[in-house]
Amino acid sequence: MPQINLSTTDLVVMLVYLVGIVIWGLWNTSRKSAEGYFLGGRDMPWPVVGLSMFATVVSSSALVGWAGDAYSTGISVFNYGLFAAIIPIIFFLVFFLPFYLRNKIYTLPEFLEGRFDVRSRTYLSVLTVIGYVFADLAVTLYAGSLMLHMVFPQFSIPTIIWGLAILGASYTLIGGLSAVMRVELIQAFVLMIGSAVLTFTAFAKAGGWAAVMSAAPAGHLNLIRPLNDPSVPWPTLIISLPLLGFNYWGLSQAMVQRTLSARNTANGRWGNLFAGALNFVIFFLMVLPGVAGRVLFPNLEKGDQIYPKLVFELLPTGLKGLVLIGFIAAMTSVLTSLLNSAQTLVTMDIITKLRPNITSRQQVIVGSVAGIIIVSIAALWAPQVAKFDSMVKYFQH
């Protein structure tokens, strides 16, 4: 991709937003106790729970990936929002959520200690934190830096990575989960507005709904795909995707921690249902732009190029900054969610077991220090992702 030049208006819009979310996050700080810092005081209403979960689902790499896969193979990528979300969420709400909230747990590995022993709990926590640092956090930082490097080529990839890490850590380490979720409340709306602007602009430039639908290659508008489909063959809809979805919605610390912050079981259930319903937004605002992109840019070498193409070559001055803000919102939401979850795991599953008499205030301090170490390691490691052919190849290794 060539260098991208933004207007002063775009840059001002981005700067105002970035400063605003940091101030908003610091304003919603909760450090009075471990429960307040790690779980938002267990007092979050269902709209905040649902929007926070939605913002955690939509990462910067997902924005690029959904549109890219829709460009290359069609809308079947949305099956991840159906069979890997709706069914697992219902199962989770009926069988697991009441148990989680009733036992007032902080982390999911707590269950392993009750069933087996403390070694099992510690093992899973350490393994999860390592995965967060070297896979999820590192790739999120690297993916965000790639797109921003096109806008700010005067800054190196490592410099942008550190800038993004500091941005996300600034209010996460100080404010805890309350700050993260309140910021995600704003970012979810910004993400949807930015995506809506991009979708409507793409369809308008492509000639409208009918023109886009008629130009789609055969099979690209089918959710149910044949057995030999390279993207999402139909057996995965009933075998792989529900299992993958339950692991994400019901067993992922980053997702379940938002449910644990709900003020009661009813708010936890409504929050999850709200997040599940918002998955349909993904189809209209984040998958369909990739389909429209085939009309506008039919000969791209890779599908993942369509999202930056649409943003930088289609949108007028001012709107580029708005959609880029949505991209940054997606990236920082995932970054802060993972960082806060890693802090919780280190503090509650590892440090408190080594020092069982540690006070609630000391747990907050330990969590902040752990967060600094975690995000620093991730930022240092993130440039290593560039040594692989793609981010998918990095995950496979």
PDB file of C-alpha atoms in Angstrom, residues 133-134 137-143 145-146 156-162 375-388 394:
ATOM      1  CA  VAL A 133       1.242 -11.883  25.732  1.00  0.00           C
ATOM      2  CA  PHE A 134       2.928 -13.638  22.793  1.00  0.00           C
ATOM      3  CA  LEU A 137      -1.526  -8.861  22.536  1.00  0.00           C
ATOM      4  CA  ALA A 138       1.518  -9.006  20.267  1.00  0.00           C
ATOM      5  CA  VAL A 139      -0.548  -9.626  17.107  1.00  0.00           C
ATOM      6  CA  THR A 140      -3.087  -6.932  18.045  1.00  0.00           C
ATOM      7  CA  LEU A 141      -0.324  -4.369  18.476  1.00  0.00           C
ATOM      8  CA  TYR A 142       1.389  -5.424  15.264  1.00  0.00           C
ATOM      9  CA  ALA A 143      -1.836  -5.402  13.202  1.00  0.00           C
ATOM     10  CA  SER A 145       0.793  -0.624  13.739  1.00  0.00           C
ATOM     11  CA  LEU A 146       0.717  -1.824  10.115  1.00  0.00           C
ATOM     12  CA  SER A 156       8.762   3.145  12.620  1.00  0.00           C
ATOM     13  CA  ILE A 157       6.634   0.070  13.321  1.00  0.00           C
ATOM     14  CA  PRO A 158       8.177  -0.441  16.801  1.00  0.00           C
ATOM     15  CA  THR A 159       7.536   3.213  17.677  1.00  0.00           C
ATOM     16  CA  ILE A 160       3.868   2.935  16.703  1.00  0.00           C
ATOM     17  CA  ILE A 161       3.579  -0.330  18.630  1.00  0.00           C
ATOM     18  CA  TRP A 162       4.846   1.367  21.776  1.00  0.00           C
ATOM     19  CA  VAL A 375       2.260  -4.921  28.015  1.00  0.00           C
ATOM     20  CA  SER A 376       6.002  -4.188  27.836  1.00  0.00           C
ATOM     21  CA  ILE A 377       6.852  -7.777  26.932  1.00  0.00           C
ATOM     22  CA  ALA A 378       4.072  -7.831  24.316  1.00  0.00           C
ATOM     23  CA  ALA A 379       5.297  -4.561  22.769  1.00  0.00           C
ATOM     24  CA  LEU A 380       8.888  -5.824  22.656  1.00  0.00           C
ATOM     25  CA  TRP A 381       7.808  -9.096  21.033  1.00  0.00           C
ATOM     26  CA  ALA A 382       5.250  -7.691  18.562  1.00  0.00           C
ATOM     27  CA  PRO A 383       7.792  -6.828  15.786  1.00  0.00           C
ATOM     28  CA  GLN A 384       8.707 -10.533  15.613  1.00  0.00           C
ATOM     29  CA  VAL A 385       5.343 -11.185  13.927  1.00  0.00           C
ATOM     30  CA  ALA A 386       6.758  -9.514  10.800  1.00  0.00           C
ATOM     31  CA  LYS A 387       9.160 -12.436  10.342  1.00  0.00           C
ATOM     32  CA  PHE A 388       6.266 -14.692   9.307  1.00  0.00           C
ATOM     33  CA  TYR A 394       2.384 -16.732  13.080  1.00  0.00           C
TER      34      TYR A 394
END
